[in-house]
JSON list of C-alpha atoms in Angstrom, two decimals:
[
{"chain": "A", "resi": 1, "resn": "UNK", "atom": "CA", "xyz": [280.53, 174.76, 62.07]},
{"chain": "A", "resi": 2, "resn": "UNK", "atom": "CA", "xyz": [279.99, 177.55, 59.74]},
{"chain": "A", "resi": 3, "resn": "UNK", "atom": "CA", "xyz": [283.37, 177.58, 58.18]},
{"chain": "A", "resi": 4, "resn": "UNK", "atom": "CA", "xyz": [283.59, 174.69, 57.50]},
{"chain": "A", "resi": 5, "resn": "UNK", "atom": "CA", "xyz": [279.29, 174.93, 55.83]},
{"chain": "A", "resi": 6, "resn": "UNK", "atom": "CA", "xyz": [280.49, 177.83, 53.74]},
{"chain": "A", "resi": 7, "resn": "UNK", "atom": "CA", "xyz": [283.84, 176.19, 52.50]},
{"chain": "A", "resi": 8, "resn": "UNK", "atom": "CA", "xyz": [281.09, 173.38, 50.78]},
{"chain": "A", "resi": 9, "resn": "UNK", "atom": "CA", "xyz": [279.16, 176.08, 49.55]},
{"chain": "A", "resi": 10, "resn": "UNK", "atom": "CA", "xyz": [281.69, 177.81, 47.72]},
{"chain": "A", "resi": 11, "resn": "UNK", "atom": "CA", "xyz": [283.07, 174.40, 46.46]},
{"chain": "A", "resi": 12, "resn": "UNK", "atom": "CA", "xyz": [279.71, 173.89, 45.32]},
{"chain": "A", "resi": 13, "resn": "UNK", "atom": "CA", "xyz": [279.55, 177.56, 43.65]},
{"chain": "A", "resi": 14, "resn": "UNK", "atom": "CA", "xyz": [282.91, 176.46, 41.70]},
{"chain": "A", "resi": 15, "resn": "UNK", "atom": "CA", "xyz": [282.33, 173.07, 40.54]},
{"chain": "A", "resi": 16, "resn": "UNK", "atom": "CA", "xyz": [279.44, 174.63, 38.62]},
{"chain": "A", "resi": 17, "resn": "UNK", "atom": "CA", "xyz": [279.85, 178.24, 37.76]},
{"chain": "A", "resi": 18, "resn": "UNK", "atom": "CA", "xyz": [277.05, 179.75, 39.80]},
{"chain": "A", "resi": 19, "resn": "UNK", "atom": "CA", "xyz": [278.44, 182.88, 40.53]},
{"chain": "A", "resi": 20, "resn": "UNK", "atom": "CA", "xyz": [280.22, 185.80, 38.27]},
{"chain": "A", "resi": 21, "resn": "UNK", "atom": "CA", "xyz": [281.58, 188.86, 39.55]},
{"chain": "A", "resi": 22, "resn": "UNK", "atom": "CA", "xyz": [278.94, 191.78, 39.71]},
{"chain": "A", "resi": 23, "resn": "UNK", "atom": "CA", "xyz": [275.81, 188.97, 40.05]},
{"chain": "A", "resi": 24, "resn": "UNK", "atom": "CA", "xyz": [273.19, 191.19, 41.59]},
{"chain": "A", "resi": 25, "resn": "UNK", "atom": "CA", "xyz": [272.00, 187.61, 44.45]},
{"chain": "A", "resi": 26, "resn": "UNK", "atom": "CA", "xyz": [268.19, 187.53, 45.73]},
{"chain": "A", "resi": 27, "resn": "UNK", "atom": "CA", "xyz": [268.13, 184.33, 48.48]},
{"chain": "A", "resi": 28, "resn": "UNK", "atom": "CA", "xyz": [264.75, 182.95, 48.27]},
{"chain": "A", "resi": 29, "resn": "UNK", "atom": "CA", "xyz": [263.47, 183.25, 51.89]},
{"chain": "A", "resi": 30, "resn": "UNK", "atom": "CA", "xyz": [260.54, 180.86, 53.17]},
{"chain": "A", "resi": 31, "resn": "UNK", "atom": "CA", "xyz": [261.66, 181.18, 56.53]},
{"chain": "A", "resi": 32, "resn": "UNK", "atom": "CA", "xyz": [262.43, 177.80, 56.62]},
{"chain": "A", "resi": 33, "resn": "UNK", "atom": "CA", "xyz": [265.75, 176.24, 58.01]},
{"chain": "A", "resi": 34, "resn": "UNK", "atom": "CA", "xyz": [266.94, 175.24, 54.66]},
{"chain": "A", "resi": 35, "resn": "UNK", "atom": "CA", "xyz": [266.33, 179.01, 53.27]},
{"chain": "A", "resi": 36, "resn": "UNK", "atom": "CA", "xyz": [267.74, 180.24, 56.17]},
{"chain": "A", "resi": 37, "resn": "UNK", "atom": "CA", "xyz": [270.90, 178.68, 56.38]},
{"chain": "A", "resi": 38, "resn": "UNK", "atom": "CA", "xyz": [271.38, 179.49, 52.65]},
{"chain": "A", "resi": 39, "resn": "UNK", "atom": "CA", "xyz": [270.92, 182.93, 53.56]},
{"chain": "A", "resi": 40, "resn": "UNK", "atom": "CA", "xyz": [273.57, 182.80, 56.30]},
{"chain": "A", "resi": 41, "resn": "UNK", "atom": "CA", "xyz": [276.52, 180.64, 54.60]},
{"chain": "A", "resi": 42, "resn": "UNK", "atom": "CA", "xyz": [275.89, 182.91, 51.17]},
{"chain": "A", "resi": 43, "resn": "UNK", "atom": "CA", "xyz": [276.19, 186.39, 53.90]},
{"chain": "A", "resi": 44, "resn": "UNK", "atom": "CA", "xyz": [279.96, 184.80, 54.61]},
{"chain": "A", "resi": 45, "resn": "UNK", "atom": "CA", "xyz": [280.62, 183.88, 51.56]},
{"chain": "A", "resi": 46, "resn": "UNK", "atom": "CA", "xyz": [280.22, 187.03, 49.99]},
{"chain": "A", "resi": 47, "resn": "UNK", "atom": "CA", "xyz": [282.99, 188.49, 52.25]},
{"chain": "A", "resi": 48, "resn": "UNK", "atom": "CA", "xyz": [285.55, 186.42, 50.81]},
{"chain": "A", "resi": 49, "resn": "UNK", "atom": "CA", "xyz": [284.54, 185.41, 47.52]},
{"chain": "A", "resi": 50, "resn": "UNK", "atom": "CA", "xyz": [286.61, 186.35, 44.44]},
{"chain": "A", "resi": 51, "resn": "UNK", "atom": "CA", "xyz": [284.14, 186.67, 42.56]},
{"chain": "A", "resi": 52, "resn": "UNK", "atom": "CA", "xyz": [282.59, 189.90, 43.95]},
{"chain": "A", "resi": 53, "resn": "UNK", "atom": "CA", "xyz": [278.48, 189.84, 44.37]},
{"chain": "A", "resi": 54, "resn": "UNK", "atom": "CA", "xyz": [275.31, 191.38, 46.31]},
{"chain": "A", "resi": 55, "resn": "UNK", "atom": "CA", "xyz": [272.74, 189.98, 47.70]},
{"chain": "A", "resi": 56, "resn": "UNK", "atom": "CA", "xyz": [268.91, 190.36, 49.32]},
{"chain": "A", "resi": 57, "resn": "UNK", "atom": "CA", "xyz": [266.72, 188.11, 50.29]},
{"chain": "A", "resi": 58, "resn": "UNK", "atom": "CA", "xyz": [262.76, 187.63, 49.22]},
{"chain": "A", "resi": 59, "resn": "UNK", "atom": "CA", "xyz": [260.30, 185.84, 51.04]},
{"chain": "A", "resi": 60, "resn": "UNK", "atom": "CA", "xyz": [257.12, 185.35, 48.51]},
{"chain": "A", "resi": 61, "resn": "UNK", "atom": "CA", "xyz": [253.75, 185.48, 51.31]},
{"chain": "A", "resi": 62, "resn": "UNK", "atom": "CA", "xyz": [250.82, 182.66, 50.56]},
{"chain": "A", "resi": 63, "resn": "UNK", "atom": "CA", "xyz": [248.54, 184.71, 52.66]},
{"chain": "A", "resi": 64, "resn": "UNK", "atom": "CA", "xyz": [248.00, 181.53, 54.67]},
{"chain": "A", "resi": 65, "resn": "UNK", "atom": "CA", "xyz": [248.09, 183.55, 58.11]},
{"chain": "A", "resi": 66, "resn": "UNK", "atom": "CA", "xyz": [249.75, 182.97, 60.99]},
{"chain": "A", "resi": 67, "resn": "UNK", "atom": "CA", "xyz": [253.28, 183.37, 59.98]},
{"chain": "A", "resi": 68, "resn": "UNK", "atom": "CA", "xyz": [255.49, 185.98, 61.40]},
{"chain": "A", "resi": 69, "resn": "UNK", "atom": "CA", "xyz": [258.41, 186.82, 59.47]},
{"chain": "A", "resi": 70, "resn": "UNK", "atom": "CA", "xyz": [259.59, 190.40, 61.12]},
{"chain": "A", "resi": 71, "resn": "UNK", "atom": "CA", "xyz": [262.75, 187.50, 63.10]},
{"chain": "A", "resi": 72, "resn": "UNK", "atom": "CA", "xyz": [263.49, 186.60, 59.46]},
{"chain": "A", "resi": 73, "resn": "UNK", "atom": "CA", "xyz": [263.59, 190.55, 58.70]},
{"chain": "A", "resi": 74, "resn": "UNK", "atom": "CA", "xyz": [265.42, 191.43, 62.00]},
{"chain": "A", "resi": 75, "resn": "UNK", "atom": "CA", "xyz": [267.99, 188.32, 61.48]},
{"chain": "A", "resi": 76, "resn": "UNK", "atom": "CA", "xyz": [268.40, 190.15, 57.72]},
{"chain": "A", "resi": 77, "resn": "UNK", "atom": "CA", "xyz": [269.77, 193.58, 59.14]},
{"chain": "A", "resi": 78, "resn": "UNK", "atom": "CA", "xyz": [271.91, 191.49, 61.40]},
{"chain": "A", "resi": 79, "resn": "UNK", "atom": "CA", "xyz": [273.75, 190.14, 58.21]},
{"chain": "A", "resi": 80, "resn": "UNK", "atom": "CA", "xyz": [272.93, 193.78, 55.83]},
{"chain": "A", "resi": 81, "resn": "UNK", "atom": "CA", "xyz": [271.02, 192.10, 53.68]},
{"chain": "A", "resi": 82, "resn": "UNK", "atom": "CA", "xyz": [267.94, 194.26, 52.14]},
{"chain": "A", "resi": 83, "resn": "UNK", "atom": "CA", "xyz": [264.46, 191.92, 52.67]},
{"chain": "A", "resi": 84, "resn": "UNK", "atom": "CA", "xyz": [261.31, 192.27, 51.05]},
{"chain": "A", "resi": 85, "resn": "UNK", "atom": "CA", "xyz": [258.31, 190.57, 51.64]},
{"chain": "A", "resi": 86, "resn": "UNK", "atom": "CA", "xyz": [255.98, 189.70, 48.56]},
{"chain": "A", "resi": 87, "resn": "UNK", "atom": "CA", "xyz": [252.16, 189.61, 49.87]},
{"chain": "A", "resi": 88, "resn": "UNK", "atom": "CA", "xyz": [249.95, 187.33, 47.63]},
{"chain": "A", "resi": 89, "resn": "UNK", "atom": "CA", "xyz": [246.91, 185.31, 47.78]},
{"chain": "A", "resi": 90, "resn": "UNK", "atom": "CA", "xyz": [248.44, 181.90, 46.78]},
{"chain": "A", "resi": 91, "resn": "UNK", "atom": "CA", "xyz": [246.93, 179.95, 49.74]},
{"chain": "A", "resi": 92, "resn": "UNK", "atom": "CA", "xyz": [243.55, 180.91, 49.41]},
{"chain": "A", "resi": 93, "resn": "UNK", "atom": "CA", "xyz": [243.04, 180.98, 45.84]},
{"chain": "A", "resi": 94, "resn": "UNK", "atom": "CA", "xyz": [245.05, 176.89, 45.69]},
{"chain": "A", "resi": 95, "resn": "UNK", "atom": "CA", "xyz": [242.94, 176.28, 49.42]},
{"chain": "A", "resi": 96, "resn": "UNK", "atom": "CA", "xyz": [239.93, 178.34, 49.80]},
{"chain": "A", "resi": 97, "resn": "UNK", "atom": "CA", "xyz": [238.46, 179.25, 45.83]},
{"chain": "A", "resi": 98, "resn": "UNK", "atom": "CA", "xyz": [240.39, 175.81, 43.42]},
{"chain": "A", "resi": 99, "resn": "UNK", "atom": "CA", "xyz": [240.46, 173.50, 46.35]},
{"chain": "A", "resi": 100, "resn": "UNK", "atom": "CA", "xyz": [242.59, 171.97, 44.87]},
{"chain": "A", "resi": 101, "resn": "UNK", "atom": "CA", "xyz": [243.44, 167.93, 45.96]},
{"chain": "A", "resi": 102, "resn": "UNK", "atom": "CA", "xyz": [247.17, 168.00, 44.67]},
{"chain": "A", "resi": 103, "resn": "UNK", "atom": "CA", "xyz": [248.13, 171.68, 45.49]},
{"chain": "A", "resi": 104, "resn": "UNK", "atom": "CA", "xyz": [252.11, 171.33, 45.70]},
{"chain": "A", "resi": 105, "resn": "UNK", "atom": "CA", "xyz": [252.94, 171.66, 41.92]},
{"chain": "A", "resi": 106, "resn": "UNK", "atom": "CA", "xyz": [250.07, 174.54, 41.57]},
{"chain": "A", "resi": 107, "resn": "UNK", "atom": "CA", "xyz": [251.26, 176.30, 44.69]},
{"chain": "A", "resi": 108, "resn": "UNK", "atom": "CA", "xyz": [255.28, 176.51, 43.99]},
{"chain": "A", "resi": 109, "resn": "UNK", "atom": "CA", "xyz": [254.43, 177.13, 40.14]},
{"chain": "A", "resi": 110, "resn": "UNK", "atom": "CA", "xyz": [252.88, 180.24, 41.03]},
{"chain": "A", "resi": 111, "resn": "UNK", "atom": "CA", "xyz": [254.73, 181.19, 44.29]},
{"chain": "A", "resi": 112, "resn": "UNK", "atom": "CA", "xyz": [257.92, 180.66, 40.91]},
{"chain": "A", "resi": 113, "resn": "UNK", "atom": "CA", "xyz": [255.94, 182.85, 39.22]},
{"chain": "A", "resi": 114, "resn": "UNK", "atom": "CA", "xyz": [255.49, 185.53, 42.02]},
{"chain": "A", "resi": 115, "resn": "UNK", "atom": "CA", "xyz": [258.93, 185.42, 43.20]},
{"chain": "A", "resi": 116, "resn": "UNK", "atom": "CA", "xyz": [260.56, 186.33, 39.76]},
{"chain": "A", "resi": 117, "resn": "UNK", "atom": "CA", "xyz": [258.02, 189.17, 39.65]},
{"chain": "A", "resi": 118, "resn": "UNK", "atom": "CA", "xyz": [260.03, 190.83, 42.22]},
{"chain": "A", "resi": 119, "resn": "UNK", "atom": "CA", "xyz": [263.44, 189.27, 41.12]},
{"chain": "A", "resi": 120, "resn": "UNK", "atom": "CA", "xyz": [262.55, 191.61, 37.64]},
{"chain": "A", "resi": 121, "resn": "UNK", "atom": "CA", "xyz": [261.22, 194.50, 39.70]},
{"chain": "A", "resi": 122, "resn": "UNK", "atom": "CA", "xyz": [264.11, 194.80, 41.64]},
{"chain": "A", "resi": 123, "resn": "UNK", "atom": "CA", "xyz": [266.90, 194.38, 38.70]},
{"chain": "A", "resi": 124, "resn": "UNK", "atom": "CA", "xyz": [268.69, 191.05, 40.29]},
{"chain": "A", "resi": 125, "resn": "UNK", "atom": "CA", "xyz": [270.17, 188.49, 37.76]},
{"chain": "A", "resi": 126, "resn": "UNK", "atom": "CA", "xyz": [269.82, 185.62, 39.69]},
{"chain": "A", "resi": 127, "resn": "UNK", "atom": "CA", "xyz": [267.93, 183.62, 42.82]},
{"chain": "A", "resi": 128, "resn": "UNK", "atom": "CA", "xyz": [269.70, 181.76, 45.61]},
{"chain": "A", "resi": 129, "resn": "UNK", "atom": "CA", "xyz": [267.49, 178.22, 45.98]},
{"chain": "A", "resi": 130, "resn": "UNK", "atom": "CA", "xyz": [267.86, 176.37, 49.28]},
{"chain": "A", "resi": 131, "resn": "UNK", "atom": "CA", "xyz": [268.17, 172.71, 48.26]},
{"chain": "A", "resi": 132, "resn": "UNK", "atom": "CA", "xyz": [270.55, 170.68, 49.36]},
{"chain": "A", "resi": 133, "resn": "UNK", "atom": "CA", "xyz": [272.07, 166.95, 49.75]},
{"chain": "A", "resi": 134, "resn": "UNK", "atom": "CA", "xyz": [268.90, 165.21, 49.94]},
{"chain": "A", "resi": 135, "resn": "UNK", "atom": "CA", "xyz": [266.54, 167.21, 48.30]},
{"chain": "A", "resi": 136, "resn": "UNK", "atom": "CA", "xyz": [268.41, 166.37, 45.42]},
{"chain": "A", "resi": 137, "resn": "UNK", "atom": "CA", "xyz": [268.52, 162.29, 46.30]},
{"chain": "A", "resi": 138, "resn": "UNK", "atom": "CA", "xyz": [264.97, 161.86, 46.81]},
{"chain": "A", "resi": 139, "resn": "UNK", "atom": "CA", "xyz": [263.99, 164.18, 43.76]},
{"chain": "A", "resi": 140, "resn": "UNK", "atom": "CA", "xyz": [265.82, 162.20, 41.85]},
{"chain": "A", "resi": 141, "resn": "UNK", "atom": "CA", "xyz": [263.85, 158.70, 43.15]},
{"chain": "A", "resi": 142, "resn": "UNK", "atom": "CA", "xyz": [260.65, 160.60, 42.75]},
{"chain": "A", "resi": 143, "resn": "UNK", "atom": "CA", "xyz": [261.14, 160.91, 39.36]},
{"chain": "A", "resi": 144, "resn": "UNK", "atom": "CA", "xyz": [262.48, 157.52, 38.85]},
{"chain": "A", "resi": 145, "resn": "UNK", "atom": "CA", "xyz": [259.83, 155.62, 40.81]},
{"chain": "A", "resi": 146, "resn": "UNK", "atom": "CA", "xyz": [256.94, 158.53, 40.69]},
{"chain": "A", "resi": 147, "resn": "UNK", "atom": "CA", "xyz": [257.49, 158.94, 36.81]},
{"chain": "A", "resi": 148, "resn": "UNK", "atom": "CA", "xyz": [259.52, 156.35, 35.02]},
{"chain": "A", "resi": 149, "resn": "UNK", "atom": "CA", "xyz": [262.50, 158.49, 33.93]},
{"chain": "A", "resi": 150, "resn": "UNK", "atom": "CA", "xyz": [266.15, 159.97, 35.45]},
{"chain": "A", "resi": 151, "resn": "UNK", "atom": "CA", "xyz": [265.43, 163.09, 35.63]},
{"chain": "A", "resi": 152, "resn": "UNK", "atom": "CA", "xyz": [265.96, 165.60, 39.03]},
{"chain": "A", "resi": 153, "resn": "UNK", "atom": "CA", "xyz": [266.03, 170.10, 38.73]},
{"chain": "A", "resi": 154, "resn": "UNK", "atom": "CA", "xyz": [269.69, 171.35, 37.85]},
{"chain": "A", "resi": 155, "resn": "UNK", "atom": "CA", "xyz": [272.53, 172.75, 39.93]},
{"chain": "A", "resi": 156, "resn": "UNK", "atom": "CA", "xyz": [271.84, 175.75, 37.55]},
{"chain": "A", "resi": 157, "resn": "UNK", "atom": "CA", "xyz": [269.37, 176.82, 35.59]},
{"chain": "A", "resi": 158, "resn": "UNK", "atom": "CA", "xyz": [268.08, 179.62, 33.35]},
{"chain": "A", "resi": 159, "resn": "UNK", "atom": "CA", "xyz": [265.66, 181.04, 33.01]},
{"chain": "A", "resi": 160, "resn": "UNK", "atom": "CA", "xyz": [264.88, 181.88, 29.17]},
{"chain": "A", "resi": 161, "resn": "UNK", "atom": "CA", "xyz": [261.40, 183.31, 29.97]},
{"chain": "A", "resi": 162, "resn": "UNK", "atom": "CA", "xyz": [262.84, 185.96, 32.29]},
{"chain": "A", "resi": 163, "resn": "UNK", "atom": "CA", "xyz": [266.32, 186.12, 32.14]},
{"chain": "A", "resi": 164, "resn": "UNK", "atom": "CA", "xyz": [266.95, 184.84, 35.90]},
{"chain": "A", "resi": 165, "resn": "UNK", "atom": "CA", "xyz": [269.52, 182.16, 37.01]},
{"chain": "A", "resi": 166, "resn": "UNK", "atom": "CA", "xyz": [268.22, 180.00, 39.25]},
{"chain": "A", "resi": 167, "resn": "UNK", "atom": "CA", "xyz": [271.20, 178.23, 41.35]},
{"chain": "A", "resi": 168, "resn": "UNK", "atom": "CA", "xyz": [271.52, 175.94, 44.04]},
{"chain": "A", "resi": 169, "resn": "UNK", "atom": "CA", "xyz": [274.58, 176.79, 46.21]},
{"chain": "A", "resi": 170, "resn": "UNK", "atom": "CA", "xyz": [273.92, 173.93, 49.45]},
{"chain": "A", "resi": 171, "resn": "UNK", "atom": "CA", "xyz": [273.92, 170.38, 47.75]},
{"chain": "A", "resi": 172, "resn": "UNK", "atom": "CA", "xyz": [276.84, 169.36, 49.15]},
{"chain": "A", "resi": 173, "resn": "UNK", "atom": "CA", "xyz": [275.59, 170.20, 52.36]},
{"chain": "A", "resi": 174, "resn": "UNK", "atom": "CA", "xyz": [272.51, 167.45, 54.26]},
{"chain": "A", "resi": 175, "resn": "UNK", "atom": "CA", "xyz": [269.56, 167.69, 55.64]},
{"chain": "A", "resi": 176, "resn": "UNK", "atom": "CA", "xyz": [270.92, 166.95, 58.96]},
{"chain": "A", "resi": 177, "resn": "UNK", "atom": "CA", "xyz": [273.53, 169.10, 58.51]},
{"chain": "A", "resi": 178, "resn": "UNK", "atom": "CA", "xyz": [271.15, 172.24, 57.63]},
{"chain": "A", "resi": 179, "resn": "UNK", "atom": "CA", "xyz": [268.80, 171.29, 60.37]},
{"chain": "A", "resi": 180, "resn": "UNK", "atom": "CA", "xyz": [271.87, 170.69, 62.98]},
{"chain": "A", "resi": 181, "resn": "UNK", "atom": "CA", "xyz": [273.09, 174.61, 61.78]},
{"chain": "A", "resi": 182, "resn": "UNK", "atom": "CA", "xyz": [270.24, 176.08, 62.50]},
{"chain": "A", "resi": 183, "resn": "UNK", "atom": "CA", "xyz": [269.37, 174.70, 65.63]},
{"chain": "A", "resi": 184, "resn": "UNK", "atom": "CA", "xyz": [272.76, 176.12, 67.31]},
{"chain": "A", "resi": 185, "resn": "UNK", "atom": "CA", "xyz": [273.04, 178.92, 65.80]},
{"chain": "A", "resi": 186, "resn": "UNK", "atom": "CA", "xyz": [268.82, 179.73, 66.39]},
{"chain": "A", "resi": 187, "resn": "UNK", "atom": "CA", "xyz": [267.97, 180.94, 63.77]},
{"chain": "A", "resi": 188, "resn": "UNK", "atom": "CA", "xyz": [264.57, 182.80, 63.53]},
{"chain": "A", "resi": 189, "resn": "UNK", "atom": "CA", "xyz": [262.44, 179.70, 61.91]},
{"chain": "A", "resi": 190, "resn": "UNK", "atom": "CA", "xyz": [259.02, 180.68, 60.80]},
{"chain": "A", "resi": 191, "resn": "UNK", "atom": "CA", "xyz": [256.64, 177.66, 61.57]},
{"chain": "A", "resi": 192, "resn": "UNK", "atom": "CA", "xyz": [254.36, 176.65, 58.02]},
{"chain": "A", "resi": 193, "resn": "UNK", "atom": "CA", "xyz": [250.83, 176.66, 58.68]},
{"chain": "A", "resi": 194, "resn": "UNK", "atom": "CA", "xyz": [250.29, 174.75, 54.84]},
{"chain": "A", "resi": 195, "resn": "UNK", "atom": "CA", "xyz": [247.73, 172.06, 55.26]},
{"chain": "A", "resi": 196, "resn": "UNK", "atom": "CA", "xyz": [249.88, 169.86, 53.25]},
{"chain": "A", "resi": 197, "resn": "UNK", "atom": "CA", "xyz": [252.57, 170.19, 54.46]},
{"chain": "A", "resi": 198, "resn": "UNK", "atom": "CA", "xyz": [254.35, 166.47, 55.60]},
{"chain": "A", "resi": 199, "resn": "UNK", "atom": "CA", "xyz": [251.73, 165.21, 53.42]},
{"chain": "A", "resi": 200, "resn": "UNK", "atom": "CA", "xyz": [253.09, 164.63, 49.95]},
{"chain": "A", "resi": 201, "resn": "UNK", "atom": "CA", "xyz": [254.47, 162.50, 47.76]},
{"chain": "A", "resi": 202, "resn": "UNK", "atom": "CA", "xyz": [258.27, 164.35, 48.84]},
{"chain": "A", "resi": 203, "resn": "UNK", "atom": "CA", "xyz": [257.52, 163.01, 51.92]},
{"chain": "A", "resi": 204, "resn": "UNK", "atom": "CA", "xyz": [256.92, 159.19, 51.24]},
{"chain": "A", "resi": 205, "resn": "UNK", "atom": "CA", "xyz": [260.30, 159.02, 49.52]},
{"chain": "A", "resi": 206, "resn": "UNK", "atom": "CA", "xyz": [262.05, 160.92, 52.76]},
{"chain": "A", "resi": 207, "resn": "UNK", "atom": "CA", "xyz": [260.62, 158.04, 54.63]},
{"chain": "A", "resi": 208, "resn": "UNK", "atom": "CA", "xyz": [261.14, 155.01, 51.88]},
{"chain": "A", "resi": 209, "resn": "UNK", "atom": "CA", "xyz": [264.98, 156.73, 51.82]},
{"chain": "A", "resi": 210, "resn": "UNK", "atom": "CA", "xyz": [265.10, 157.11, 55.89]},
{"chain": "A", "resi": 211, "resn": "UNK", "atom": "CA", "xyz": [264.50, 153.14, 56.01]},
{"chain": "A", "resi": 212, "resn": "UNK", "atom": "CA", "xyz": [266.41, 151.56, 52.92]},
{"chain": "A", "resi": 213, "resn": "UNK", "atom": "CA", "xyz": [269.07, 153.45, 54.40]},
{"chain": "A", "resi": 214, "resn": "UNK", "atom": "CA", "xyz": [269.33, 151.59, 57.36]},
{"chain": "A", "resi": 215, "resn": "UNK", "atom": "CA", "xyz": [270.37, 148.72, 55.50]},
{"chain": "A", "resi": 216, "resn": "UNK", "atom": "CA", "xyz": [271.94, 150.49, 52.68]},
{"chain": "A", "resi": 217, "resn": "UNK", "atom": "CA", "xyz": [273.95, 152.94, 54.05]},
{"chain": "A", "resi": 218, "resn": "UNK", "atom": "CA", "xyz": [276.07, 154.68, 51.34]},
{"chain": "A", "resi": 219, "resn": "UNK", "atom": "CA", "xyz": [272.33, 154.68, 49.68]},
{"chain": "A", "resi": 220, "resn": "UNK", "atom": "CA", "xyz": [272.88, 158.56, 49.16]},
{"chain": "A", "resi": 221, "resn": "UNK", "atom": "CA", "xyz": [275.59, 159.00, 47.81]},
{"chain": "A", "resi": 222, "resn": "UNK", "atom": "CA", "xyz": [275.62, 156.18, 45.21]},
{"chain": "A", "resi": 223, "resn": "UNK", "atom": "CA", "xyz": [272.03, 158.13, 44.13]},
{"chain": "A", "resi": 224, "resn": "UNK", "atom": "CA", "xyz": [274.19, 161.40, 44.04]},
{"chain": "A", "resi": 225, "resn": "UNK", "atom": "CA", "xyz": [277.07, 160.15, 42.59]},
{"chain": "A", "resi": 226, "resn": "UNK", "atom": "CA", "xyz": [275.94, 158.13, 40.40]},
{"chain": "A", "resi": 227, "resn": "UNK", "atom": "CA", "xyz": [273.94, 161.96, 39.04]},
{"chain": "A", "resi": 228, "resn": "UNK", "atom": "CA", "xyz": [276.98, 163.46, 38.52]},
{"chain": "A", "resi": 229, "resn": "UNK", "atom": "CA", "xyz": [278.40, 160.85, 36.78]},
{"chain": "A", "resi": 230, "resn": "UNK", "atom": "CA", "xyz": [275.92, 159.63, 33.56]},
{"chain": "A", "resi": 231, "resn": "UNK", "atom": "CA", "xyz": [272.40, 160.21, 33.99]},
{"chain": "A", "resi": 232, "resn": "UNK", "atom": "CA", "xyz": [271.80, 164.05, 33.95]},
{"chain": "A", "resi": 233, "resn": "UNK", "atom": "CA", "xyz": [274.30, 166.00, 31.96]},
{"chain": "A", "resi": 234, "resn": "UNK", "atom": "CA", "xyz": [273.44, 169.33, 33.98]},
{"chain": "A", "resi": 235, "resn": "UNK", "atom": "CA", "xyz": [275.28, 167.53, 36.97]},
{"chain": "A", "resi": 236, "resn": "UNK", "atom": "CA", "xyz": [278.46, 166.59, 35.23]},
{"chain": "A", "resi": 237, "resn": "UNK", "atom": "CA", "xyz": [281.57, 167.67, 37.00]},
{"chain": "A", "resi": 238, "resn": "UNK", "atom": "CA", "xyz": [285.06, 166.85, 36.29]},
{"chain": "A", "resi": 239, "resn": "UNK", "atom": "CA", "xyz": [286.18, 164.52, 38.21]},
{"chain": "A", "resi": 240, "resn": "UNK", "atom": "CA", "xyz": [283.65, 163.15, 39.59]},
{"chain": "A", "resi": 241, "resn": "UNK", "atom": "CA", "xyz": [284.37, 159.78, 39.79]},
{"chain": "A", "resi": 242, "resn": "UNK", "atom": "CA", "xyz": [288.18, 160.73, 41.98]},
{"chain": "A", "resi": 243, "resn": "UNK", "atom": "CA", "xyz": [286.12, 163.54, 43.77]},
{"chain": "A", "resi": 244, "resn": "UNK", "atom": "CA", "xyz": [284.46, 162.19, 47.27]},
{"chain": "A", "resi": 245, "resn": "UNK", "atom": "CA", "xyz": [281.10, 163.81, 48.32]},
{"chain": "A", "resi": 246, "resn": "UNK", "atom": "CA", "xyz": [281.22, 165.70, 51.70]},
{"chain": "A", "resi": 247, "resn": "UNK", "atom": "CA", "xyz": [280.48, 163.45, 54.47]},
{"chain": "A", "resi": 248, "resn": "UNK", "atom": "CA", "xyz": [276.65, 163.70, 56.22]},
{"chain": "A", "resi": 249, "resn": "UNK", "atom": "CA", "xyz": [275.52, 163.74, 58.99]},
{"chain": "A", "resi": 250, "resn": "UNK", "atom": "CA", "xyz": [273.31, 160.92, 60.34]}
]
């Protein structure tokens, strides 16, 4: 299974030209299943990809309490990947001081800022994020339904203010596949103690997609294929109309 998923990561990396020789790549590791699976697959890809690159793992600790990242550090050591955990007060600032009613947007912005700061300090030029196939479909539908526009994050995003490039190598892997791999490999998942977890607009869309997929099984693949063909130029790849998408586990 690991070899197959690493192959899907390589296909995504190569389709969108995510990695160049000499890249110093950080994997943003929250402790959740997505980021830990990405870390494992990037470590495997590092062993044979023709573009030689280095890896580090970076965690932004939001200061929420109850989250022990020691197992994550030990996992990184087993992969021979340097690990850095940045302590912050993002959680208390958002929930205790500002008392944000809709905290997710501000939290994401502050976490990105903290992560980019670490990357610049450590001389890393790229950051790999754990967004997968389902995340892309859900983000596209969130923009369409809640904002009335065709939009999604990009496979590759250059941040001109910092000179850092964001890459998303797991876009060809579905969430259920990620979850099954994490269980099979017994990855050291850290429970998210954020009170807003599972109570977001994204969760609403996730449940909507799940419901609609029971009636329209090809819903996700059609949305993803449409993103690669027309609405979003940053998603286009040569031959997207002819290339079958990877099978996604139910």
